[in-house]
Each structure stands twice: as C-alpha cells, then as structure tokens.
XYZ file of C-alpha atoms in Angstrom:
583
model
C 0.000 0.000 0.000
C 2.820 2.390 0.909
C 4.555 1.666 -2.386
C 1.353 2.298 -4.364
C 0.765 5.592 -2.540
C 4.324 6.744 -3.139
C 4.113 5.854 -6.835
C 0.767 7.661 -7.108
C 2.287 10.722 -5.480
C 5.186 10.649 -7.920
C 2.723 10.420 -10.826
C 0.704 13.299 -9.437
C 3.682 15.608 -8.998
C 5.494 14.399 -12.110
C 8.762 14.253 -10.194
C 10.471 12.553 -7.253
C 12.236 14.963 -4.931
C 15.480 13.354 -3.653
C 14.954 14.985 -0.259
C 11.929 12.769 0.326
C 13.898 9.590 -0.370
C 16.721 10.812 1.858
C 14.260 11.660 4.618
C 12.663 8.219 4.439
C 16.108 6.611 4.632
C 16.778 8.603 7.809
C 13.371 7.453 9.102
C 14.468 3.835 8.655
C 17.620 4.629 10.642
C 15.456 6.287 13.281
C 13.518 3.023 13.643
C 16.784 1.074 13.829
C 18.188 3.305 16.564
C 14.855 3.102 18.429
C 15.274 -0.700 18.493
C 19.026 -0.645 19.211
C 18.827 -0.157 23.028
C 17.094 -3.531 23.432
C 20.073 -5.658 22.323
C 22.137 -3.633 24.803
C 19.488 -4.384 27.439
C 19.904 -8.069 26.596
C 23.641 -7.836 27.319
C 22.893 -6.136 30.630
C 20.350 -8.797 31.664
C 22.718 -11.592 30.612
C 25.523 -10.216 32.753
C 23.216 -9.593 35.715
C 21.728 -13.103 35.641
C 25.182 -14.651 35.159
C 26.681 -12.569 37.950
C 29.388 -11.216 35.665
C 28.222 -7.601 35.631
C 30.781 -5.027 36.700
C 30.613 -1.301 37.232
C 32.567 -0.784 34.045
C 30.346 -3.076 31.965
C 27.136 -1.510 33.297
C 28.539 1.970 32.651
C 29.469 0.969 29.113
C 26.033 -0.503 28.480
C 24.287 2.573 29.892
C 26.467 4.779 27.699
C 25.575 2.660 24.664
C 21.860 3.084 25.441
C 22.229 6.847 25.746
C 24.161 6.873 22.471
C 21.359 4.916 20.748
C 18.800 7.405 22.054
C 20.943 10.318 20.843
C 21.354 8.720 17.423
C 17.589 8.138 17.217
C 16.926 11.794 17.981
C 19.593 12.862 15.478
C 18.099 10.645 12.771
C 14.653 12.065 13.545
C 15.879 15.650 13.288
C 17.491 14.829 9.957
C 14.472 12.925 8.674
C 11.728 15.452 9.402
C 13.122 18.529 7.571
C 14.022 16.439 4.528
C 10.595 14.800 4.378
C 8.790 18.103 4.986
C 10.722 20.011 2.327
C 10.559 17.168 -0.196
C 6.859 16.470 0.376
C 5.833 20.136 0.259
C 7.884 20.706 -2.888
C 6.323 17.689 -4.585
C 2.786 18.613 -3.549
C 3.401 22.186 -4.667
C 4.437 20.824 -8.049
C 1.359 18.581 -8.014
C -0.886 21.609 -7.455
C 0.740 23.417 -10.366
C 0.317 20.375 -12.616
C -3.340 20.062 -11.617
C -3.916 23.770 -12.272
C -2.213 23.496 -15.665
C -4.278 20.412 -16.481
C -7.526 22.112 -15.458
C -6.956 25.050 -17.778
C -6.587 22.647 -20.728
C -9.764 20.687 -20.042
C -12.855 21.382 -22.163
C -15.438 23.547 -20.433
C -17.980 20.753 -20.756
C -16.137 18.813 -18.067
C -16.508 21.674 -15.596
C -20.203 21.861 -16.369
C -20.608 18.313 -15.053
C -18.827 19.078 -11.774
C -20.307 20.620 -8.662
C -18.140 23.452 -7.409
C -18.030 22.027 -3.895
C -16.990 18.567 -5.072
C -14.215 19.936 -7.257
C -13.202 22.284 -4.444
C -13.080 19.372 -1.991
C -10.771 17.421 -4.304
C -8.439 20.384 -4.681
C -8.458 21.376 -0.997
C -9.387 18.799 1.642
C -8.467 15.726 -0.452
C -5.186 17.257 -1.547
C -4.421 18.426 2.001
C -5.074 14.901 3.282
C -2.560 13.503 0.798
C -0.093 16.289 1.603
C -0.349 15.624 5.349
C 0.139 11.934 4.671
C 3.364 12.630 2.814
C 4.728 15.340 5.084
C 3.692 14.253 8.587
C 2.640 10.634 8.487
C 4.888 8.803 6.044
C 8.139 9.283 7.983
C 6.514 8.309 11.287
C 4.980 5.235 9.666
C 8.273 4.114 8.120
C 10.143 4.610 11.405
C 7.360 2.815 13.279
C 7.504 -0.069 10.808
C 11.288 -0.343 10.976
C 11.402 -0.621 14.771
C 9.320 -3.829 15.223
C 10.902 -5.296 12.082
C 14.380 -4.916 13.584
C 13.200 -6.131 16.996
C 11.540 -9.233 15.566
C 14.704 -9.962 13.594
C 16.747 -9.626 16.789
C 14.355 -11.915 18.680
C 14.607 -14.524 15.911
C 18.383 -14.413 16.223
C 18.175 -14.635 19.998
C 15.770 -17.592 20.232
C 13.764 -18.657 17.229
C 11.403 -20.804 19.330
C 10.173 -17.905 21.477
C 10.176 -15.612 18.441
C 7.747 -17.960 16.701
C 5.537 -17.843 19.804
C 5.634 -14.030 19.698
C 4.716 -13.942 15.998
C 2.287 -16.875 15.939
C -0.865 -14.764 16.214
C 0.223 -12.014 13.801
C -1.164 -13.693 10.620
C -4.595 -14.159 12.236
C -4.505 -10.574 13.495
C -3.724 -9.355 9.979
C -6.868 -11.102 8.719
C -8.904 -9.056 11.204
C -7.069 -5.899 10.113
C -7.744 -6.666 6.444
C -11.426 -7.154 7.192
C -11.563 -3.864 9.110
C -10.278 -2.115 5.990
C -12.953 -3.773 3.875
C -15.609 -2.709 6.372
C -14.261 0.863 6.309
C -13.981 1.039 2.503
C -17.547 2.072 1.664
C -17.940 4.481 4.626
C -14.669 6.089 3.544
C -15.979 6.691 0.035
C -19.283 7.936 1.450
C -17.477 10.353 3.742
C -15.465 11.862 0.895
C -18.672 12.251 -1.131
C -20.590 13.670 1.854
C -17.752 16.076 2.583
C -17.829 17.318 -1.012
C -21.624 17.632 -0.878
C -21.445 19.621 2.355
C -18.908 21.980 0.805
C -21.162 22.424 -2.234
C -24.205 23.221 -0.107
C -22.225 25.602 2.088
C -20.860 27.367 -0.993
C -24.351 27.630 -2.495
C -25.702 28.979 0.789
C -23.034 31.663 1.056
C -23.190 32.684 -2.607
C -26.983 32.733 -2.619
C -27.484 34.490 0.696
C -28.847 37.633 -0.982
C -31.446 35.658 -2.965
C -32.308 33.571 0.087
C -32.825 36.726 2.118
C -34.786 38.452 -0.642
C -37.241 35.577 -1.007
C -37.388 34.722 2.678
C -36.105 31.190 2.046
C -33.859 30.929 5.108
C -35.834 27.970 6.454
C -35.598 25.738 3.376
C -32.031 26.812 2.554
C -30.942 26.176 6.121
C -32.643 22.770 6.179
C -30.860 21.791 2.969
C -27.507 22.870 4.387
C -28.222 21.204 7.725
C -29.152 17.962 5.954
C -25.822 17.963 4.094
C -23.884 18.690 7.296
C -25.767 15.947 9.150
C -24.912 13.503 6.375
C -21.275 14.559 6.631
C -21.377 13.976 10.400
C -23.008 10.546 9.998
C -20.479 9.551 7.340
C -17.554 10.678 9.516
C -18.961 8.714 12.454
C -19.375 5.618 10.276
C -15.759 5.838 9.123
C -14.631 5.770 12.759
C -17.149 3.351 14.275
C -17.782 0.612 11.720
C -14.228 -0.770 11.640
C -13.734 -0.218 15.404
C -14.768 -3.758 16.529
C -12.432 -5.341 13.999
C -9.587 -3.053 15.027
C -10.195 -4.000 18.661
C -10.185 -7.676 17.652
C -6.920 -7.086 15.775
C -5.315 -5.741 18.957
C -6.744 -8.556 21.079
C -5.457 -11.282 18.753
C -2.023 -9.667 18.659
C -1.680 -9.598 22.422
C -2.849 -13.183 22.867
C 0.591 -13.941 21.504
C 1.881 -12.800 24.913
C 0.046 -15.720 26.536
C 1.633 -18.098 24.029
C 5.016 -16.584 24.866
C 4.514 -17.237 28.586
C 3.450 -20.835 27.958
C 6.328 -21.498 25.576
C 8.821 -19.814 27.884
C 7.651 -21.765 30.931
C 7.824 -25.051 29.020
C 11.340 -24.318 27.749
C 12.509 -23.239 31.210
C 11.165 -26.422 32.775
C 12.876 -28.345 29.996
C 16.073 -26.494 30.928
C 16.645 -25.383 27.330
C 16.146 -21.643 27.912
C 18.062 -19.146 30.012
C 15.915 -16.972 32.328
C 17.480 -13.727 31.078
C 16.354 -14.516 27.532
C 12.773 -15.114 28.681
C 12.785 -11.877 30.677
C 13.969 -9.949 27.621
C 11.238 -11.517 25.471
C 8.624 -10.607 28.077
C 9.946 -7.036 28.172
C 9.939 -6.658 24.385
C 6.757 -8.500 23.401
C 4.191 -5.944 24.576
C 5.995 -2.916 23.004
C 6.213 -4.868 19.730
C 2.506 -5.670 19.886
C 1.648 -2.084 20.761
C 3.703 -0.790 17.829
C 2.055 -3.263 15.449
C -1.358 -2.163 16.739
C -0.531 1.495 16.051
C 0.659 0.552 12.572
C -2.623 -1.256 12.001
C -4.561 1.873 12.899
C -2.342 3.809 10.518
C -3.199 1.555 7.604
C -6.808 2.784 7.824
C -5.545 6.321 7.287
C -3.406 5.095 4.416
C -6.431 3.455 2.812
C -8.470 6.622 3.319
C -5.718 8.750 1.800
C -5.466 6.384 -1.161
C -9.147 7.028 -1.926
C -8.616 10.767 -1.692
C -5.634 10.393 -4.016
C -7.769 8.389 -6.455
C -10.312 11.240 -6.548
C -7.510 13.660 -7.417
C -6.028 11.323 -10.019
C -9.473 11.116 -11.599
C -9.088 14.798 -12.491
C -5.693 14.166 -14.068
C -7.173 11.247 -16.036
C -9.599 13.547 -17.859
C -8.552 14.095 -21.452
C -7.607 17.712 -22.237
C -8.274 19.355 -25.559
C -5.819 17.862 -28.082
C -2.905 20.109 -28.959
C -0.883 20.094 -32.203
C 2.757 19.065 -32.121
C 3.664 22.130 -34.193
C 1.123 24.971 -33.712
C 0.428 26.926 -36.890
C 0.097 30.683 -37.193
C -3.177 31.811 -38.824
C -2.688 33.787 -42.029
C -5.560 36.174 -41.291
C -8.155 37.201 -38.744
C -11.335 36.127 -40.538
C -13.339 33.245 -39.040
C -15.023 30.482 -41.056
C -17.511 27.887 -39.788
C -17.616 24.851 -42.067
C -20.562 22.497 -41.421
C -20.086 22.742 -37.651
C -22.208 20.575 -35.359
C -21.881 20.468 -31.585
C -23.795 18.858 -28.718
C -23.078 19.490 -25.055
C -22.096 16.497 -22.936
C -25.125 14.826 -21.450
C -27.512 16.512 -23.892
C -29.353 14.919 -26.787
C -30.394 18.067 -28.642
C -27.548 19.603 -30.691
C -26.595 23.174 -29.817
C -25.335 23.782 -33.382
C -26.363 21.834 -36.488
C -24.185 21.893 -39.649
C -23.670 25.624 -39.282
C -21.610 27.346 -41.964
C -20.771 31.039 -42.124
C -17.927 33.453 -42.755
C -16.976 36.279 -40.385
C -14.806 38.834 -42.199
C -11.779 40.421 -40.578
C -11.629 44.014 -39.352
C -15.321 44.571 -38.845
C -18.202 44.084 -36.449
C -20.191 40.884 -36.846
C -23.211 40.579 -34.574
C -24.845 37.297 -33.621
C -28.522 37.484 -32.720
C -31.371 35.077 -32.173
C -33.915 33.864 -29.647
C -32.879 32.584 -26.233
C -31.231 29.162 -26.503
C -30.601 29.549 -30.227
C -26.865 28.741 -29.925
C -25.366 32.246 -29.899
C -23.102 31.744 -26.896
C -22.122 28.280 -28.106
C -20.969 29.728 -31.411
C -18.788 32.329 -29.683
C -17.415 29.853 -27.138
C -16.380 27.486 -29.920
C -14.400 30.315 -31.523
C -12.566 30.680 -28.216
C -12.057 26.882 -28.245
C -13.645 26.412 -24.862
C -14.882 23.196 -26.492
C -13.989 21.382 -29.698
C -16.588 20.853 -32.405
C -18.128 17.406 -32.847
C -18.066 17.562 -36.645
C -16.955 20.138 -39.175
C -14.252 22.732 -38.611
C -13.722 26.311 -37.479
C -10.883 28.167 -39.176
C -9.073 31.413 -38.498
C -7.275 32.785 -41.518
C -7.796 29.419 -43.217
C -6.191 27.421 -40.388
C -8.216 24.990 -38.297
C -8.368 26.174 -34.674
C -7.215 22.716 -33.569
C -4.029 23.181 -35.615
C -3.374 26.610 -34.127
C -3.313 25.283 -30.561
C -5.011 26.737 -27.513
C -2.151 28.937 -26.276
C -1.486 30.359 -29.721
C -5.195 30.893 -30.364
C -5.776 32.722 -27.101
C -2.929 35.084 -27.895
C -5.043 36.238 -30.860
C -8.379 36.421 -29.042
C -9.739 38.678 -26.320
C -13.007 37.974 -24.513
C -15.495 40.259 -22.778
C -18.434 38.285 -21.438
C -21.457 39.214 -19.337
C -20.227 37.374 -16.254
C -17.078 39.303 -15.375
C -14.692 37.409 -13.118
C -12.733 39.567 -10.682
C -10.290 38.115 -8.189
C -9.376 39.040 -4.641
C -6.620 41.627 -4.976
C -6.140 45.210 -6.054
C -7.847 46.841 -9.013
C -4.403 47.170 -10.602
C -3.693 43.448 -10.249
C -7.083 42.567 -11.725
C -6.455 44.780 -14.747
C -2.963 43.358 -15.265
C -4.486 39.949 -15.968
C -4.786 41.331 -19.496
C -1.015 41.916 -19.595
C 0.954 40.997 -16.451
C 4.024 43.037 -17.453
C 2.091 46.260 -18.109
C 3.363 49.344 -16.309
C 1.073 51.324 -14.035
C 0.917 54.113 -16.611
C -0.100 51.664 -19.357
C -2.839 50.232 -17.151
C -4.176 53.701 -16.341
C -4.195 54.617 -20.035
C -6.222 51.489 -20.826
C -8.631 52.268 -17.986
C -9.165 55.777 -19.387
C -9.982 54.361 -22.814
C -12.387 51.899 -21.162
C -14.212 54.740 -19.360
C -13.118 53.192 -16.041
C -10.534 55.657 -14.728
C -12.967 58.045 -13.047
C -14.796 55.475 -10.948
C -11.507 53.736 -10.067
C -10.088 57.009 -8.737
C -13.254 57.451 -6.658
C -12.467 54.213 -4.796
C -10.774 54.552 -1.370
C -7.238 53.721 -2.596
C -7.774 54.194 -6.313
C -5.981 51.541 -8.348
C -4.615 50.000 -5.140
C -8.082 49.398 -3.695
C -8.471 45.780 -2.654
C -11.470 44.080 -4.245
C -13.373 41.312 -2.564
C -13.867 38.086 -4.491
C -16.040 38.668 -7.541
C -15.881 42.449 -7.132
C -19.215 42.417 -5.294
C -18.719 46.014 -4.153
C -18.740 47.241 -7.779
C -21.749 47.732 -10.014
C -22.322 45.592 -13.097
C -21.327 48.453 -15.381
C -18.116 49.065 -13.442
C -17.143 45.410 -13.626
C -17.801 45.413 -17.380
C -15.548 48.414 -17.910
C -12.757 46.707 -15.976
C -13.192 43.710 -18.271
C -12.946 45.969 -21.318
C -9.796 47.576 -19.895
C -8.286 44.108 -19.588
C -9.092 43.432 -23.240
C -7.500 46.740 -24.240
C -4.349 45.788 -22.361
C -4.222 42.396 -24.063
C -4.592 44.103 -27.452
C -5.751 40.933 -29.236
C -6.742 41.298 -32.918
C -9.973 39.281 -32.493
C -12.491 40.205 -29.814
C -15.437 38.129 -28.614
C -18.221 40.092 -26.904
C -21.171 38.631 -25.061
C -23.596 41.580 -24.868
C -21.813 43.713 -22.319
C -24.755 46.080 -21.823
C -27.543 43.542 -21.350
C -28.011 44.096 -17.621
C -26.827 47.640 -16.870
C -28.581 50.970 -16.524
C -28.740 53.480 -19.441
C -25.944 55.672 -18.041
C -23.569 52.722 -17.669
C -24.658 51.421 -21.077
C -23.600 54.652 -22.768
C -20.179 54.517 -21.103
C -19.717 50.856 -22.009
C -20.708 51.535 -25.628
C -18.033 54.245 -25.828
C -15.502 51.842 -24.303
C -16.426 49.120 -26.797
C -16.117 51.592 -29.673
C -12.586 52.350 -28.468
C -11.865 48.634 -28.168
C -13.187 47.845 -31.661
C -10.742 49.990 -33.616
C -8.815 47.855 -36.108
C -10.096 44.568 -34.701
C -12.330 41.716 -35.759
C -15.315 42.006 -33.434
C -17.782 39.172 -32.903
C -20.583 40.262 -30.590
C -23.609 38.492 -29.177
C -26.417 41.032 -29.208
C -29.529 40.956 -27.062
C -30.383 44.631 -27.503
C -30.639 44.929 -31.262
C -30.413 48.705 -31.254
C -26.775 48.352 -30.145
C -25.803 46.549 -33.388
C -27.865 48.413 -35.985
C -24.659 49.649 -37.612
C -22.873 46.269 -37.575
C -21.063 45.331 -40.777
C -22.638 41.888 -40.734
C -25.409 40.257 -38.695
C -25.845 36.495 -38.280
C -29.255 35.265 -37.130
C -29.202 31.886 -35.380
C -32.219 29.799 -34.430
C -32.275 26.241 -33.024
C -28.558 25.880 -33.716
C -28.816 26.790 -37.397
C -27.894 29.906 -39.354
C -31.243 31.099 -40.695
C -30.510 34.669 -41.841
C -27.559 36.970 -42.445
C -27.033 40.460 -43.752
C -27.122 44.076 -42.574
C -29.745 45.597 -40.317
C -31.679 47.137 -43.210
C -31.539 44.041 -45.415
C -32.730 41.811 -42.578
C -35.635 44.140 -41.812
C -36.590 44.015 -45.476
C -36.459 40.217 -45.336
C -39.164 40.329 -42.625
C -37.975 37.138 -40.922
C -36.840 36.274 -37.414
C -34.623 39.348 -37.096
C -37.457 41.659 -38.100
C -39.780 40.039 -35.557
C -37.182 40.383 -32.795
C -36.657 44.027 -33.752
C -40.376 44.813 -33.651
C -40.887 43.077 -30.305
C -38.020 45.055 -28.755
C -39.316 48.303 -30.183
C -42.731 47.587 -28.679
C -41.176 46.676 -25.326
C -39.425 50.053 -25.147
C -42.822 51.734 -24.928
C -44.057 49.446 -22.150
C -44.648 51.074 -18.758
C -45.639 49.773 -15.360
C -49.108 50.955 -14.407
C -52.534 49.861 -13.246
C -54.469 47.451 -15.388
C -57.105 49.021 -17.562
C-alpha cells in the first residue's frame, strides 16, 4: 500500500524529490536506533543473571543506550526537515500540474462538476494527501522499521520464542484486512458527503442575498443542515464501523503474549532456555505488539488517503483538448464555420447543427437570435472552450485545432457578461490582461475603457483591494474593468457577449463608448440581445435552433421580414411598455 501511494504521489507531482527519499532513509535509521537499546538491554540482563556484571560493563552498556537514544533523535531531526521540504515541494508541483491540467480541459467537463466537489478534491483531499506525505509517512516508516528490527533480533536470539511471539500475527492481519474492507464504503461515502457539504455551504453563502430576498432561510438552512448531518453521519461511520475489527486485531495480537509465557515456561522447565532470555522476550513482546497495533490503525488512514488520491487522479485522467505538435500561425483574422455541429455532454439536442458562415476580418459581426438559439455556443467554440463534434472552425484558413489553444488565445480577447474579478487590487485585476504592463499603461487602458474616473473614486484608487467577484462594484463598473483588460491584451480578435444587457442606461452609454474604443482595427464578434446596439454592424448572423437562418445588414434583414425583423419589432414595442394599473 505504501509503495502504491508513493508511486501515485510521484505520478501526481510528475517528479520525485530526492529529499523525500533521503528523509525516508533517515526514518528507517530512526527506527533502527529506536530498536538498538534492546540488544544492549539483553547484554545487561545476561551479565546480571550470570553474575558477571561489573561497574565498568554496566557503565558501558548505559552509555551505549544513551548513544542509541541520541542517534535516534539525530536521525529524527534529519528525517523530518528532509521529508517536509521534499513532500511540500512535490505537492506544490502537483498543485501546479493540476492547475495546468484544469486550464486545458474542455469547459464541458466543468459543467458536469459541482463546485463544492471539485473544491473538496483540490483542498481537503489534496491536504489529506499532503499531510500523509509530510507528517505521516516518515513516522509510519520509522514505526515499521522498529518492530521489524526487533523481531529480527528476537529470531536471532531464540527462534522458538520468536515464533511464539509472531504466531498470532497472521490471524490478526486477517482481522485488520477485514476492518479495511468494512471501512472502505464508509470512507468513500465520507469523501462524497464532505464534497456535498462543501457544495451546499458554498451555495448557501453565494446565494445568501437571494435567500434573504425571497425569505427562504428555512428551506435553505434545512438543505444545508441535511448535508452537514450527512457529513457527520459519514464521519462517524468511518470511525465506528471498523472499530470492533480493530479492537479484535489488537486482542489477537496480544494473545501472543500468553503463548510466549506458555512457551517460555515449558522451555525453562525443559532447561533449554536461560531466564534472562525469557525476561527480555517478556519485556519486548508488549511494546512490539503495541507498535504493530498502532501501525494497524495507521493503515486505515493510508487506505483513506489512497481514496482521496484516487479522486484527485481522476481529475488528471480527464482528457484535455488535443494540442498540435507544431502549432500553426493563422494567415488572417477572418473566421469560417464549415458544417459545424456540436452537442453538449449529457444533452441529446444539438446546440449547433451543420452551421456554416464566414466572419470577415476588421469589422463588427453581430450574432442574434432567440434565447437558446446557440449564440453563446458559437462564440465559445471560436474561443475553443470546447472542440466541435463535426466540421471545422478556421481562423485565416487554419483549423483552430491546428493553431493550438495557447497560440489561439494570444489572438483572441473575450469580454463576457459574467465578469470574473479576483481578490486583490484593481491594478492586479487589470494586469491579468497583460501581467508586465506598467502602471501608466494600465491607467491609459482604464481611461480608454471609461473606467478611470470610478476607479479614482475608490478609497485607494488603483490599489483598492477588491473582494472576491468584485461584489462592491456595479455591473457596469465590472464590465468596464473587463474591457480595460481586453484593451491591455490588445488581441486582434475580440469576442463580446452583450456587455450592456443588464446595466442601466448611463452605464450602457459609457460601455458603448468603451467598446467603440476597443473595436478599432479589430475583428469584433458580438452576441447582441439589444438589437439597437448593433444596428450599424457590418454583418449580422441570425441563429435559431442551432442553425444559421438569416444573415445580412440591419436594413436588409428588416426588409427580409424574418426572425430578425420580428425580434426588432418586439423590442421596439417593449421600449414603450410602462408599469401601471391594469385598464
């Protein structure tokens, strides 16, 4: 089991830090030096029973014991720092590899995961494995080495009594094995219940405003309480279900002491055993049994950690988007869809069906259509958040899959409705667009994005610390920060998911000016919900039920009197709607 865990850890981190191996070697020496005083004790007992002990011999033996203790402490002080530094370095590398792997996975995989479950794998599961490596592994190895050396010494001393000491160990191991089987399912249930509890707690915290607004504290609290109760029950089951078998394991082990007494008495009466040897066996047997019992308890933790490690390895087993061996550079900035079909994982209805279109470079192409028509899917496929099922998407004549994700994203900027802001300063959040940008460059981009004035009104200006998600900012302010990021990135192709769909008219005007600044000299592909914002688009694509049904300019589509014209008329009528008493 230890070997499998170590190999899994090496696979997870992609490397084997030599400090860990060195630390484990010192842990073995620590176990050896912990066992070393007992052979010295044997010499002392032999001399005392034989009447040959002298002051000098006792002093020498006492000095040897003190030296063994000192060497054990020295080995422990050498082992721990090496194991800690090696384990933390390897787990740090493992976290980086997981993060790198996650960013290359298709977005569809994330859609199938609950945030709490994924968070549990990356936090509590990973911390469990890290603690196993850093704090437990060295202690376990040292604890395993000590009884191994002692049993070897006892075999050398008197194989007959040693067999009596070890006679019950195989039967005890059967009980230990069964305890692990009994604990297997509760262990899996606990990990699942822990992830579920984290998901419910996250939902409760993130939805507290909605819960408060609709007065749903009772039902939300009951749902959270149910998840926490299930976590408690699962944790209790992990501890309690294997407990009788663990107790039986300890009992069977220590019945070997009774066998030792019987065998020792028989051999003494037969005059084939020295009394000092029997005394030493009686002194050593119980510590050996106690150490084996502690190791047995530890194997449950090892088994539990192996399941946590399997949950983490399941993430690494997910197939990322395929990358070309030699990424190609697109010859242009126009986008072509060639008979593209795409269905989301777990769905049966295609999101796009044999869609073909051409998006010219250096212009504004708007994508419109009813809700659920496939507009966002079309834009997300351009950003290669997923790969198409059939057909191809090309930039400048080159298939996106041949360009490669990193290369593609260097050509594309994205401004979506759901702006993600991280905990940190405003300046740091803006620099996500270009990490090496100077403060002056960032401020210039913020001015162009119509964001400078409201940033300067914040308590510390650009150094103001934002809470997670930028909850203290309005929707329009978050959008302008997103546009400033895109300006800093300066990508030639820009994907816009209607940035003004949920902001007030004043913020909308500022965002429209910022987008106009952003659009200069770029290929703009914009999802439009408010059709008045794209009346002057160079090209409009109308999507319905995953198919391209119309395309043209605003005027030509109105003249066609199809879906676009109906959407336009319904929005024009809605603008005149007012809230008032029924007639």
